[in-house]
PDB file of C-alpha atoms and ligand atoms in Angstrom:
ATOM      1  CA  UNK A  22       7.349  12.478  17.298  1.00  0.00           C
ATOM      2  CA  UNK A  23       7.964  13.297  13.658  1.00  0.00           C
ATOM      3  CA  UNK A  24       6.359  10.393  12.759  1.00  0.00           C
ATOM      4  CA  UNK A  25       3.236  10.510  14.629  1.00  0.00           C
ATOM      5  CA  UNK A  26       2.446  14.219  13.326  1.00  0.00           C
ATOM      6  CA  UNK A  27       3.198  13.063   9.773  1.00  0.00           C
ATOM      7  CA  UNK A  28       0.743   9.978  10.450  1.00  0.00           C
ATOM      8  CA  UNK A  29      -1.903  12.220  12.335  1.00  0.00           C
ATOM      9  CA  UNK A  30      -1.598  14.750   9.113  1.00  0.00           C
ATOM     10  CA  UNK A  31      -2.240  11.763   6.945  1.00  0.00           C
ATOM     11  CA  UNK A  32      -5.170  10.759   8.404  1.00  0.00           C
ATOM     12  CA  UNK A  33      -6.475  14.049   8.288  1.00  0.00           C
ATOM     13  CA  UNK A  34      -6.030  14.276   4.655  1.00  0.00           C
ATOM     14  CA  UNK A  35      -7.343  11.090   3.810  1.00  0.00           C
ATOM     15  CA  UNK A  36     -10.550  11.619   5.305  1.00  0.00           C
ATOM     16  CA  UNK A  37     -10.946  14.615   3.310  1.00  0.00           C
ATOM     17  CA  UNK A  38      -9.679  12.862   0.292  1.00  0.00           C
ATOM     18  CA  UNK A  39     -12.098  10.146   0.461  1.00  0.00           C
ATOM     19  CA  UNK A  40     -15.315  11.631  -1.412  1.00  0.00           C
ATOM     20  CA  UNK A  41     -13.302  12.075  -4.579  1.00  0.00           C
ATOM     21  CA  UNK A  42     -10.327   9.687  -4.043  1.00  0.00           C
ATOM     22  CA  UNK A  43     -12.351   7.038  -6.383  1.00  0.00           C
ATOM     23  CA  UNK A  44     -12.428   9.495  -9.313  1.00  0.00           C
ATOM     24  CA  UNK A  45      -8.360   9.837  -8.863  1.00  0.00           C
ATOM     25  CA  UNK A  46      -7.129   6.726  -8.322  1.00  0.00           C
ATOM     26  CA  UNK A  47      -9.588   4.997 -11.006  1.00  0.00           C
ATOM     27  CA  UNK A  48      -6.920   5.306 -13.674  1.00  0.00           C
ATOM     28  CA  UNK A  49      -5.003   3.134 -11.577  1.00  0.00           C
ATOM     29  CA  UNK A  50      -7.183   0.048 -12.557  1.00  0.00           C
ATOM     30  CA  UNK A  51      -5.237  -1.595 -14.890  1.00  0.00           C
ATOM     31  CA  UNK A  52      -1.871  -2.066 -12.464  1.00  0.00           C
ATOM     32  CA  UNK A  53      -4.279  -3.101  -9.872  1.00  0.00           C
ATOM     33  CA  UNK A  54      -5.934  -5.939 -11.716  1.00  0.00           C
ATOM     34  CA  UNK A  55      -2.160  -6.757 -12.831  1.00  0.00           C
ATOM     35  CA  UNK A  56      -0.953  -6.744  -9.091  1.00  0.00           C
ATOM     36  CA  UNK A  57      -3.549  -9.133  -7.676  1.00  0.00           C
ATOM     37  CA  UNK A  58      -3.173 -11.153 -10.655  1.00  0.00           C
ATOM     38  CA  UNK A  59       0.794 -11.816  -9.788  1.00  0.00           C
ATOM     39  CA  UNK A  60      -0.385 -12.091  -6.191  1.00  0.00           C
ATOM     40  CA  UNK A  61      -3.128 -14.461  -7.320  1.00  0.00           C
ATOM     41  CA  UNK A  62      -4.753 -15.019  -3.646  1.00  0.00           C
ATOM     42  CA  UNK A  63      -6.099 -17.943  -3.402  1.00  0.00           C
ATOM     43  CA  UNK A  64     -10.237 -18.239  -1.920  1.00  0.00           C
ATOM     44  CA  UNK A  65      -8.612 -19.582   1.671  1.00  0.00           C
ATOM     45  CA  UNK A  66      -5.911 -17.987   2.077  1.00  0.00           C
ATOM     46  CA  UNK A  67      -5.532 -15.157   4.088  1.00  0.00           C
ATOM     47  CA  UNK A  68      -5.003 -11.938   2.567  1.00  0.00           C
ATOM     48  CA  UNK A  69      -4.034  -8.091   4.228  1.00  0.00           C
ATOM     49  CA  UNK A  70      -4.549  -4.880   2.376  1.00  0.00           C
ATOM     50  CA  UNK A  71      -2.245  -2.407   4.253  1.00  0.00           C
ATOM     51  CA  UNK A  72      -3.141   1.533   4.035  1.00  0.00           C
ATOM     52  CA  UNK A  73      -6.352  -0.063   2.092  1.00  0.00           C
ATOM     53  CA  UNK A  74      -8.408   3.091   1.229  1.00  0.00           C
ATOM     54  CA  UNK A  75     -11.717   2.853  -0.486  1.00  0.00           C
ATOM     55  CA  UNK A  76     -11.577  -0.503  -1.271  1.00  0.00           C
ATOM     56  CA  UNK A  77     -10.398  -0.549  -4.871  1.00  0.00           C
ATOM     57  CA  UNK A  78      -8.527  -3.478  -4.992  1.00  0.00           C
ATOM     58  CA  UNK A  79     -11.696  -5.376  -3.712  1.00  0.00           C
ATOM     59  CA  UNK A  80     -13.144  -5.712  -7.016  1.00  0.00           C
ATOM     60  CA  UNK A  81     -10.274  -8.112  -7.840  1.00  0.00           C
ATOM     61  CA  UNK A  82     -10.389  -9.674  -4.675  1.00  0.00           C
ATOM     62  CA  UNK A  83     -14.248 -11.412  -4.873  1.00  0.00           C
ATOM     63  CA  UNK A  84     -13.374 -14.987  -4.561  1.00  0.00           C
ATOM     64  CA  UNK A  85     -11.306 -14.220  -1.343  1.00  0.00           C
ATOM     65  CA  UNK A  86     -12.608 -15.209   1.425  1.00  0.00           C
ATOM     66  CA  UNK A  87     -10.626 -14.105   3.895  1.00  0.00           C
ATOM     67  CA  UNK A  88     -10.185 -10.480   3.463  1.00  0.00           C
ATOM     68  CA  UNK A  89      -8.495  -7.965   6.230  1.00  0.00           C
ATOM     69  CA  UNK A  90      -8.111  -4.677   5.305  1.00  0.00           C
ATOM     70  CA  UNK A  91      -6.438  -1.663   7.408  1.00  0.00           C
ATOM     71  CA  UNK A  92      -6.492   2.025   6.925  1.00  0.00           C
ATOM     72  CA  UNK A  93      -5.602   5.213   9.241  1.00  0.00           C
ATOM     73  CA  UNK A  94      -8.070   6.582   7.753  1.00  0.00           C
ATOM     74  CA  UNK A  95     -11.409   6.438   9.083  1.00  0.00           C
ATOM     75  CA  UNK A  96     -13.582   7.788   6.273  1.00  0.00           C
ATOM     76  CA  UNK A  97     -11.287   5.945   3.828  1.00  0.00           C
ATOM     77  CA  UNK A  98     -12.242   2.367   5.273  1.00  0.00           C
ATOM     78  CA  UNK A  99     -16.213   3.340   5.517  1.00  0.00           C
ATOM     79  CA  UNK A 100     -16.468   3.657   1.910  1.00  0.00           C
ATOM     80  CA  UNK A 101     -14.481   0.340   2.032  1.00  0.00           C
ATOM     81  CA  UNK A 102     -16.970  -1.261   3.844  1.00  0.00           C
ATOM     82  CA  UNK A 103     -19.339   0.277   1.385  1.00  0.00           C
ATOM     83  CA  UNK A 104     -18.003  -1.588  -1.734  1.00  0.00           C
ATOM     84  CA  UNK A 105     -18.067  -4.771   0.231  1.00  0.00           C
ATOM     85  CA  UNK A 106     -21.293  -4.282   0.837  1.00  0.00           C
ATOM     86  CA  UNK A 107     -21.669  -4.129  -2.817  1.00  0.00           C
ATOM     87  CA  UNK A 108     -19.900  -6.957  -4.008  1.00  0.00           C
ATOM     88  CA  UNK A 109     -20.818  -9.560  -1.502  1.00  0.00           C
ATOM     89  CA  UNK A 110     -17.768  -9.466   0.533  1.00  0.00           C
ATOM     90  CA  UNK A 111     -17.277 -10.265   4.031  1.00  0.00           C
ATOM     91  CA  UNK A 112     -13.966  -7.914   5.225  1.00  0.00           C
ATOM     92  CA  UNK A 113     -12.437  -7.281   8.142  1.00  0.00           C
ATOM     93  CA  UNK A 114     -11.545  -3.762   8.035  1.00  0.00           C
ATOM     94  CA  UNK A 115     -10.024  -1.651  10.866  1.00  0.00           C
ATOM     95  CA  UNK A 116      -8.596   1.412  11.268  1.00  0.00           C
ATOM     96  CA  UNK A 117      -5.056   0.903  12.214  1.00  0.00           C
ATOM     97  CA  UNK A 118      -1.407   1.880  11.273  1.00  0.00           C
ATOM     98  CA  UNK A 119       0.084   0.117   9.164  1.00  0.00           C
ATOM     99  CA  UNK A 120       3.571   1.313  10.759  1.00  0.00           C
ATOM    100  CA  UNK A 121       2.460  -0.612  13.829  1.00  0.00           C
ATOM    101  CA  UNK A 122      -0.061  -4.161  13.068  1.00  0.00           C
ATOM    102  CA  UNK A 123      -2.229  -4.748  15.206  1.00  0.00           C
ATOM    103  CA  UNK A 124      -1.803  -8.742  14.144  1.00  0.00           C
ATOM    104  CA  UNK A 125       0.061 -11.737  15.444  1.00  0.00           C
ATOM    105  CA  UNK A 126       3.284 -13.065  13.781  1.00  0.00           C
ATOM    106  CA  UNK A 127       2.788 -14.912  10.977  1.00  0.00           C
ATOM    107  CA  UNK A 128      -0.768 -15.097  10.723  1.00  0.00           C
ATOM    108  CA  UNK A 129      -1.244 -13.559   6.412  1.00  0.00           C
ATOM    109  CA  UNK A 130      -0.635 -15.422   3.503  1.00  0.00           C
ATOM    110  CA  UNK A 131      -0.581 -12.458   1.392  1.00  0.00           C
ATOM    111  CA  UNK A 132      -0.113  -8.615   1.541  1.00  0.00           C
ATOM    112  CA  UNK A 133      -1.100  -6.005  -1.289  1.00  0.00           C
ATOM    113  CA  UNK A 134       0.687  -2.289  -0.413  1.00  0.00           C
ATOM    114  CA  UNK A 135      -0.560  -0.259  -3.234  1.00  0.00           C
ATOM    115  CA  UNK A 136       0.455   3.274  -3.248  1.00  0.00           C
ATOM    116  CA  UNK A 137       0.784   2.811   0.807  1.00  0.00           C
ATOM    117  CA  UNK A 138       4.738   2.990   0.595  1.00  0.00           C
ATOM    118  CA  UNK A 139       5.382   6.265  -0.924  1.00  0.00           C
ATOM    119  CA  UNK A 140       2.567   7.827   1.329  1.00  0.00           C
ATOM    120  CA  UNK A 141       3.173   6.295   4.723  1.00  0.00           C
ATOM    121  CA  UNK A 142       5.619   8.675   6.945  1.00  0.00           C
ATOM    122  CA  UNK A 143       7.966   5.708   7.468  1.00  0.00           C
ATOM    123  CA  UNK A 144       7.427   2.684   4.890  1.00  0.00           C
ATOM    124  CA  UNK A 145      10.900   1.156   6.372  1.00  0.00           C
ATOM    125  CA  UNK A 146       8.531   0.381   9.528  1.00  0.00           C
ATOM    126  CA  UNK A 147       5.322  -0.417   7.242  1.00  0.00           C
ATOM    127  CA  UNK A 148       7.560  -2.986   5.653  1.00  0.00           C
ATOM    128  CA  UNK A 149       8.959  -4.671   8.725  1.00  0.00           C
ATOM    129  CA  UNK A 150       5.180  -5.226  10.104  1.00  0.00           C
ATOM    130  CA  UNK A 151       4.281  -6.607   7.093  1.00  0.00           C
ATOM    131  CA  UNK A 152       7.394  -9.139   7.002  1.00  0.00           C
ATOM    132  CA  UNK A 153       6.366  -9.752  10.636  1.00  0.00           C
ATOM    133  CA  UNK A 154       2.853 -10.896   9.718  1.00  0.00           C
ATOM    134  CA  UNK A 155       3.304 -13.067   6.956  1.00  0.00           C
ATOM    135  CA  UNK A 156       3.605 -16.697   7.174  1.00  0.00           C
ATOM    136  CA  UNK A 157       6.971 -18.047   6.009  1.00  0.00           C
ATOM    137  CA  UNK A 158       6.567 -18.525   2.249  1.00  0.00           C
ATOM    138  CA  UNK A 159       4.064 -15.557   2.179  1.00  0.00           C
ATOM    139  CA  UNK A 160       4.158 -13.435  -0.950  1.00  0.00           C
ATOM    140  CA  UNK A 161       3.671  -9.249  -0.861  1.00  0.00           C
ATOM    141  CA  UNK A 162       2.984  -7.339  -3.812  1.00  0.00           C
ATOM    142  CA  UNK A 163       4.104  -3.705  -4.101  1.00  0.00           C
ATOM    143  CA  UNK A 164       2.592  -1.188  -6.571  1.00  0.00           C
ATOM    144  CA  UNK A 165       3.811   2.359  -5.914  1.00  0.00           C
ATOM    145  CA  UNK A 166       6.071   5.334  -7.586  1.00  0.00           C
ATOM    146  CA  UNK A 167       9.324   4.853  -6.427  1.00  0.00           C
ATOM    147  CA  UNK A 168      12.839   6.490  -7.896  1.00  0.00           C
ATOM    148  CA  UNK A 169      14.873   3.723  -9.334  1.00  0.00           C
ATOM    149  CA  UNK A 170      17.372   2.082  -7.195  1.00  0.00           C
ATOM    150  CA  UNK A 171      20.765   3.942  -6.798  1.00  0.00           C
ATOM    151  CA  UNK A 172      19.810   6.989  -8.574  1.00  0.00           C
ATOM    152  CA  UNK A 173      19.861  10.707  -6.501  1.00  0.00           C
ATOM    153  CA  UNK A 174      17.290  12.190  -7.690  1.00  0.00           C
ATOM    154  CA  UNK A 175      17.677  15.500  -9.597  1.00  0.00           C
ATOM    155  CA  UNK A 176      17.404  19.007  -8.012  1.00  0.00           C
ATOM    156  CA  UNK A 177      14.145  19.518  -9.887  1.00  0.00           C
ATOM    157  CA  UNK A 178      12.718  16.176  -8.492  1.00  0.00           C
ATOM    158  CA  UNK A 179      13.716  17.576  -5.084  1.00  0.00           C
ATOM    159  CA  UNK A 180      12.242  20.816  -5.421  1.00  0.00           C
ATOM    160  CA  UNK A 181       8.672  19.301  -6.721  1.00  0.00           C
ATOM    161  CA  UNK A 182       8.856  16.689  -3.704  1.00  0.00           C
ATOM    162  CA  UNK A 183       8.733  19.571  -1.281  1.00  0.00           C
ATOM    163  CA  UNK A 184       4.885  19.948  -2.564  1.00  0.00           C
ATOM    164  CA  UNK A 185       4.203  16.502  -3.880  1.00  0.00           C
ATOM    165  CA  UNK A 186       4.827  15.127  -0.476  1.00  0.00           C
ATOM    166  CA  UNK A 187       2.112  17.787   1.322  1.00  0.00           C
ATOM    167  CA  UNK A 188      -0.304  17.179  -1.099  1.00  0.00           C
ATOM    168  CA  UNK A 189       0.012  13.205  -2.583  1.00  0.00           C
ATOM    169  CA  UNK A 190       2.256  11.071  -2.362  1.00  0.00           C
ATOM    170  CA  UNK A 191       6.764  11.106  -2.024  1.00  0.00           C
ATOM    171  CA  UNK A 192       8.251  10.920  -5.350  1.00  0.00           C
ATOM    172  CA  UNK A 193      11.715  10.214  -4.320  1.00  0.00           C
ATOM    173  CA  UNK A 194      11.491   6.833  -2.559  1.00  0.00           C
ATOM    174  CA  UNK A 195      13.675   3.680  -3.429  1.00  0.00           C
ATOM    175  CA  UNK A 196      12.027   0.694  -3.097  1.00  0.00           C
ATOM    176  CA  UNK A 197      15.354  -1.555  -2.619  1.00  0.00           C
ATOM    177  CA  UNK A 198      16.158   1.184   0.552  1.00  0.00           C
ATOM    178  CA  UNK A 199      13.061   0.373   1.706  1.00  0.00           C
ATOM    179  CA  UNK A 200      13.174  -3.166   1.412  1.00  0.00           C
ATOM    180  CA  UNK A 201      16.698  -3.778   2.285  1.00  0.00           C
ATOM    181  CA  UNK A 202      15.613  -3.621   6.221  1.00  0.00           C
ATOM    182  CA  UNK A 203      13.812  -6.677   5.815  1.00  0.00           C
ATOM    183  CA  UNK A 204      14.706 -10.319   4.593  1.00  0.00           C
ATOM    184  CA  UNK A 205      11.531 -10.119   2.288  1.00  0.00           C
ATOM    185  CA  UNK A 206      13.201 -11.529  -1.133  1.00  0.00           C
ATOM    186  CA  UNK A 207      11.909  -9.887  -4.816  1.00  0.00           C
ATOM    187  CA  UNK A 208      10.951 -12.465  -7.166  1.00  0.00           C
ATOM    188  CA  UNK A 209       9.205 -10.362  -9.569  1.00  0.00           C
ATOM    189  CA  UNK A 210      10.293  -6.208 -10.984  1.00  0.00           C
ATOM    190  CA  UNK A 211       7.796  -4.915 -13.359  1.00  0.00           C
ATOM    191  CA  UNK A 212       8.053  -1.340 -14.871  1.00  0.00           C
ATOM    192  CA  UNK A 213       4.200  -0.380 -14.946  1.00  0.00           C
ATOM    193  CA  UNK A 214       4.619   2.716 -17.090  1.00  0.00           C
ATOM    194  CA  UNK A 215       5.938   6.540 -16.999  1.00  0.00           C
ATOM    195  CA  UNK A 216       9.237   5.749 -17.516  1.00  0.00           C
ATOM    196  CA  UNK A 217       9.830   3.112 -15.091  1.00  0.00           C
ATOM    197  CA  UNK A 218       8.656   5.908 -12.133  1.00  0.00           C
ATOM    198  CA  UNK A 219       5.165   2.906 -11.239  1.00  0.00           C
ATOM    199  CA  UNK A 220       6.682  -0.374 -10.736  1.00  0.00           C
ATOM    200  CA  UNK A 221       4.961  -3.341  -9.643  1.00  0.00           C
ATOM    201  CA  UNK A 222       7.338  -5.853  -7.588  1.00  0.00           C
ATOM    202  CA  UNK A 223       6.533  -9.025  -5.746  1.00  0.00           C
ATOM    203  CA  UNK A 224       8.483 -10.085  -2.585  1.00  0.00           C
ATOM    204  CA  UNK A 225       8.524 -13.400  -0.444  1.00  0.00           C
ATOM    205  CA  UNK A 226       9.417 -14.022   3.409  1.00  0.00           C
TER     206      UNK A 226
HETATM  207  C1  SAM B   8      -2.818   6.717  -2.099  1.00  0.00           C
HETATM  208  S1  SAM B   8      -3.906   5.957  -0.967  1.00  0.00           S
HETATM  209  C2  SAM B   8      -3.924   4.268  -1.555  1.00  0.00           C
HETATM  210  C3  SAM B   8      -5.186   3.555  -1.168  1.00  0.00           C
HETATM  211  C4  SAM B   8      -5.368   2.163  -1.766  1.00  0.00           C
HETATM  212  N1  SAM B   8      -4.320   1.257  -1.355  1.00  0.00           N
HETATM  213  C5  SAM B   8      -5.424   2.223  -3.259  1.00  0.00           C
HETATM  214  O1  SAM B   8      -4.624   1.535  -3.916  1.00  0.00           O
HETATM  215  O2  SAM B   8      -6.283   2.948  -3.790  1.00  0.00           O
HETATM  216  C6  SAM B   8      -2.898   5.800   0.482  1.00  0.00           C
HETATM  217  C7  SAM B   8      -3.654   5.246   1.653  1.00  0.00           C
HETATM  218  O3  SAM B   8      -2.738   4.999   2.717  1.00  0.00           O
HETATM  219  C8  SAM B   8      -3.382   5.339   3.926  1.00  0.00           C
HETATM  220  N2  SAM B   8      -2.379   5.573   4.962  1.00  0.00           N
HETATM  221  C9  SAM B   8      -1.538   6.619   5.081  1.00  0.00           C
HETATM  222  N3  SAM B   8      -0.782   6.478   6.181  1.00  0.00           N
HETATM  223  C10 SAM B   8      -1.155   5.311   6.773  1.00  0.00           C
HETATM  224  C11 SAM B   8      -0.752   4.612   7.942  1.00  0.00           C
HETATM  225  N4  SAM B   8       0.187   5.085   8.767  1.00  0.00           N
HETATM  226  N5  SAM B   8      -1.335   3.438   8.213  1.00  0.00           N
HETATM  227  C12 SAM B   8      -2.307   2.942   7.415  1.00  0.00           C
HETATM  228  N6  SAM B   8      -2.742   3.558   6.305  1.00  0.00           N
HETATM  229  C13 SAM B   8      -2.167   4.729   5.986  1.00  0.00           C
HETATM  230  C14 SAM B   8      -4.203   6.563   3.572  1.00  0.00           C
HETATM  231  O4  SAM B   8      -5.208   6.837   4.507  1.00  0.00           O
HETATM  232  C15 SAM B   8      -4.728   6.180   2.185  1.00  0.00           C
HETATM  233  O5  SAM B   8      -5.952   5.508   2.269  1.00  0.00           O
END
C-alpha cells in the first residue's frame, strides 16, 4: 500500500519535473558518459535503462541497437522518445515500474540504474527485477547518491532527508543494503565526487 502511493506520488512528480529535468540533471554528464563507458554495451547486445527519464543516457548509447527503456513516468519517457528521434535511435520505451518488469527472465545483457535507486520507493525490489532479467554473466551499472556502507547517518542527514526525499531524491540509502538481497556480485566501486556521497559501481549476475 505504502509502496504504491509512494510510486503513484512519483509519477506525479516526474511528469511535472520533466520540462526542466534536462536543465538539472545536465551536470550529471560527465558520470554518465563514465557509467556507460564501464558498462561499454556492445551494438547487439541488449541493453535496459530502468526509471529511464528523458533519455539522457541515450546520447552515449548511439551505436546500441537494441535499446529498452522504462519509466513510470509518462511525460518523462515522451521526451525520451523525443531524443531518439533526434539521434537516430530505434528504442523501445514503455511506461512501466521498474519495482515490477514487465520482461521475461533473463532476456538483458545489460542494465544502467542511474539515479533510479535512491528515488524508487523500494530499490530492494527494483534490484531483484533487474537480477531477474539479466542473462547470467550480465553486467548492471549503478550511478546514484548513496550513504557509505555501514555508516548511520547523522541526525542532520536525517532531518534534511525528511525534505530531500519529498522533493528529489533519498540521501540516506546504502547501496550494499540494497544489493545484499540479490546475488548480483560488484566488480567495480568508484567514488564519483562530493565526498564519496555519487558513486558509480558495476555489478554482475
Ligand atoms: C532522478 S530521475 C533519473 C532519470 C534518468 N535515469 C537520468 O539519469 O537522468 C529518476 C527517474 O526514475 C523514475 N522512477 C521513479 N519511480 C519509478 C518506478 N517505480 N519505476 C520506474 N521509474 C521510476 C522517475 O520517473 C524518473 O524519471
Amino acid at each position: 500500500m505504502w509502496r504504491e502511493c509512494a510510486t503513484r506520488f512519483n509519477r506525479w512528480r516526474y511528469d511535472l519535473y520533466a520540462p526542466v529535468y534536462d536543465k538539472v540533471a545536465q551536470g550529471f554528464a560527465r558520470h554518465r558518459r563514465r557509467a556507460i563507458g564501464l558498462l561499454n554495451p556492445q551494438p547487439d547486445e541488449r541493453l535496459l535503462l530502468v526509471g529511464a527519464g528523458t533519455g539522457l543516457d541515450l546520447d552515449y548509447l548511439v551505436r546500441c541497437r537494441h535499446v529498452a527503456a522504462i519509466d513510470i513516468a509518462p511525460a518523462m519517457l515522451e521526451r525520451l522518445r523525443e531524443r531518439a528521434v533526434k539521434l537516430g535511435m530505434e528504442v523501445d520505451a514503455r511506461v512501466m515500474d521498474g519495482q515490477k518488469l514487465d520482461y521475461p527472465d533473463g532476456c538483458f545483457d545489460a542494465v544502467a540504474l542511474h539515479l533510479v535507486l535512491a528515488v524508487i520507493p523500494d530499490p530492494q525490489a527494483c534490484i531483484r527485477e533487474v537480477e531477474r532479467v539479466l542473462k547470467p554473466g550480465g553486467r548492471v551499472v549503478v550511478f546514484d547518491k548513496f550513504l557509505a556502507d555501514r555508516r548511520r547517518a547523522p541526525l542532520w542527514r536525517r532531518a534534511g532527508n525528511v525534505l530531500a526525499r519529498i522533493v528529489a531524491t533519498d540521501i540516506n540509502r546504502r547501496l550494499g543494503d540494497i544489493v545484499a538481497v540479490t546475488k548480483l556480485q560488484p566488480f567495480h566501486d568508484e567514488d564519483a565526487g562530493l565526498g564519496g556521497f555519487l558513486r558509480i559501481v558495476l555489478l554482475r549476475k
